[in-house]
Amino acid sequence: MQSLARAYEWLLNAFKIGAEIVVFLIFFLIVTEVFVRLLGFRPSSYTLGVVEYGLLWFTMLGAPWLVRMKGHVFVDSLVQLLPYIVQAVLARLVYVICIVCCLFFIYYSTDLLIDAFLSGEMDIRGEAQPLWMLLAPMPVSFAMIAFEFLRFLVGVDTMYTSRTEVRENV
């Protein structure tokens, strides 16, 4: 069981590093395109499509790690004013809703991925690319996000801990 947990931690960190690489490549492509335009040359036609793919990949690869680190966006100002028992019940309800939503997205994105792969559908932006490449990280990422919310649901940790505590642990 411990080796499975270590493998999952490795995958979570690999996704985070992948997201960092993707955001750097997006930055590099945009800066390169600006310089090419400033020099009076015609920029590449594939940059916009690659950046759009990159933004989705960046989001999907980074999301599980953000949930683990409690770095995702959520509003807890009202929750902090509630009594502890109400906070605990509300937190469990939120975790269940998040897990159910992720399970729906896993199902839907897997269905889209399989259909795109089997049909050979192409996404034509600047450069024709298989549509399945755009959809590939979605089922795995949503599964990892669901697992992170499941950890909150059954564990002793809560998503509503102080933000300063989270930053100290990073």
Coordinates of C-alpha atoms in Angstrom, one line a residue:
M1 CA 0.0 0.0 0.0
Q2 CA 2.9 2.3 0.8
S3 CA 4.4 1.8 -2.6
L4 CA 1.1 2.6 -4.2
A5 CA 1.0 5.9 -2.2
R6 CA 4.6 6.7 -3.3
A7 CA 3.7 6.0 -6.9
Y8 CA 0.7 8.3 -6.6
E9 CA 2.8 11.0 -5.0
W10 CA 5.3 10.6 -7.9
L11 CA 2.5 11.0 -10.5
L12 CA 1.1 14.0 -8.7
N13 CA 4.5 15.7 -8.7
A14 CA 5.1 14.7 -12.3
F15 CA 1.9 16.3 -13.3
K16 CA 2.9 19.5 -11.4
I17 CA 6.3 19.6 -13.1
G18 CA 4.5 18.9 -16.5
A19 CA 2.2 21.9 -15.8
E20 CA 5.3 24.1 -15.0
I21 CA 7.0 23.0 -18.2
V22 CA 3.8 23.7 -20.3
V23 CA 3.4 27.2 -18.8
F24 CA 7.0 28.0 -19.5
L25 CA 6.6 26.8 -23.1
I26 CA 3.5 28.9 -23.5
F27 CA 5.5 31.9 -22.3
F28 CA 8.3 31.1 -24.6
L29 CA 6.0 30.7 -27.7
I30 CA 4.3 34.0 -26.9
V31 CA 7.5 35.9 -26.4
T32 CA 9.0 34.4 -29.6
E33 CA 5.9 35.3 -31.6
V34 CA 6.1 38.9 -30.4
F35 CA 9.7 39.2 -31.3
V36 CA 9.1 37.7 -34.7
R37 CA 6.3 40.3 -35.3
L38 CA 8.6 43.1 -34.1
L39 CA 11.3 42.0 -36.6
G40 CA 8.7 42.3 -39.4
F41 CA 8.4 38.6 -40.1
R42 CA 5.2 36.6 -40.4
P43 CA 4.6 34.5 -37.2
S44 CA 4.0 30.8 -37.2
S45 CA 0.4 29.8 -37.8
Y46 CA 0.4 27.0 -35.2
T47 CA 1.3 29.2 -32.1
L48 CA -2.3 30.0 -31.2
G49 CA -3.5 26.4 -31.4
V50 CA -0.5 25.2 -29.4
V51 CA -1.1 27.9 -26.7
E52 CA -4.8 26.9 -26.5
Y53 CA -3.8 23.2 -26.1
G54 CA -1.2 24.3 -23.5
L55 CA -3.6 26.2 -21.4
L56 CA -5.9 23.2 -21.1
W57 CA -3.0 20.9 -20.4
F58 CA -1.5 23.3 -17.9
T59 CA -4.9 23.4 -16.1
M60 CA -5.4 19.7 -16.1
L61 CA -1.9 18.8 -15.1
G62 CA -1.7 21.3 -12.3
A63 CA -5.2 20.9 -10.8
P64 CA -4.6 17.7 -8.7
W65 CA -1.6 19.2 -7.1
L66 CA -3.4 22.5 -6.4
V67 CA -6.2 20.6 -4.7
R68 CA -3.6 18.7 -2.6
M69 CA -1.9 21.9 -1.6
K70 CA -5.3 23.7 -1.0
G71 CA -4.2 26.3 -3.6
H72 CA -7.4 26.1 -5.7
V73 CA -9.9 29.0 -5.6
F74 CA -12.6 28.7 -3.0
V75 CA -14.4 31.1 -0.7
D76 CA -14.3 30.2 2.9
S77 CA -15.2 33.6 4.5
L78 CA -18.7 32.5 5.4
V79 CA -17.6 29.0 6.5
Q80 CA -15.2 30.5 9.0
L81 CA -18.1 32.3 10.7
L82 CA -20.1 29.1 11.3
P83 CA -19.8 26.8 14.3
Y84 CA -17.3 24.0 14.0
I85 CA -19.9 21.2 13.7
V86 CA -21.7 23.1 10.9
Q87 CA -18.3 23.7 9.2
A88 CA -17.5 19.9 9.4
V89 CA -20.9 18.9 7.9
L90 CA -20.7 21.6 5.2
A91 CA -17.2 20.5 4.3
R92 CA -18.2 16.9 3.9
L93 CA -21.1 18.0 1.7
V94 CA -18.7 20.0 -0.4
Y95 CA -16.3 17.1 -0.8
V96 CA -19.1 14.8 -1.9
I97 CA -20.4 17.3 -4.4
C98 CA -16.8 17.7 -5.8
I99 CA -16.3 14.0 -6.0
V100 CA -19.6 13.5 -7.8
C101 CA -18.8 16.3 -10.3
C102 CA -15.3 14.8 -10.9
L103 CA -16.8 11.4 -11.5
F104 CA -19.2 12.9 -14.1
F105 CA -16.3 14.7 -15.8
I106 CA -14.2 11.5 -15.8
Y107 CA -17.1 9.6 -17.5
Y108 CA -17.8 12.4 -20.0
S109 CA -14.1 13.2 -20.8
T110 CA -13.3 9.5 -21.2
D111 CA -16.2 9.1 -23.6
L112 CA -15.1 12.1 -25.6
L113 CA -11.5 10.9 -25.6
I114 CA -12.4 7.4 -26.8
D115 CA -14.7 8.8 -29.5
A116 CA -12.0 11.2 -30.7
F117 CA -9.4 8.5 -30.8
L118 CA -11.5 5.9 -32.6
S119 CA -12.9 8.4 -35.1
G120 CA -9.5 10.0 -35.8
E121 CA -11.1 13.4 -35.6
M122 CA -8.7 16.2 -36.2
D123 CA -8.6 19.6 -34.5
I124 CA -7.6 22.2 -37.1
R125 CA -6.3 25.5 -35.8
G126 CA -3.0 26.5 -37.3
E127 CA -1.8 22.9 -37.6
A128 CA -4.0 19.8 -37.8
Q129 CA -3.6 17.8 -34.6
P130 CA -5.6 14.8 -33.4
L131 CA -8.4 15.9 -31.1
W132 CA -7.6 13.1 -28.6
M133 CA -4.4 15.0 -27.8
L134 CA -6.4 17.9 -26.4
L135 CA -8.6 15.5 -24.3
A136 CA -5.9 13.1 -23.1
P137 CA -5.1 14.6 -19.7
M138 CA -8.7 15.2 -18.7
P139 CA -9.9 11.7 -17.4
V140 CA -6.7 11.1 -15.4
S141 CA -6.6 14.6 -13.9
F142 CA -10.3 14.5 -12.9
A143 CA -9.7 11.0 -11.3
M144 CA -6.8 12.5 -9.4
I145 CA -8.8 15.5 -8.3
A146 CA -11.6 13.2 -7.2
F147 CA -9.1 11.2 -5.2
E148 CA -7.8 14.3 -3.5
F149 CA -11.3 15.3 -2.4
L150 CA -11.8 11.7 -1.3
R151 CA -8.7 12.2 0.9
F152 CA -10.4 15.2 2.4
L153 CA -13.6 13.3 2.9
V154 CA -12.2 10.3 4.8
G155 CA -9.1 11.9 6.3
V156 CA -8.3 14.2 9.1
D157 CA -7.2 17.0 6.9
T158 CA -9.7 19.6 5.7
M159 CA -9.7 21.9 2.8
Y160 CA -10.6 24.8 5.1
T161 CA -7.4 25.0 7.0
S162 CA -5.7 28.3 7.2
R163 CA -3.9 29.5 4.0
T164 CA -0.8 30.4 6.0
E165 CA -0.5 26.8 7.3
V166 CA -0.7 25.6 3.7
R167 CA 2.1 27.9 2.5
E168 CA 4.4 26.8 5.3
N169 CA 4.0 23.2 4.2
V170 CA 5.0 23.8 0.6

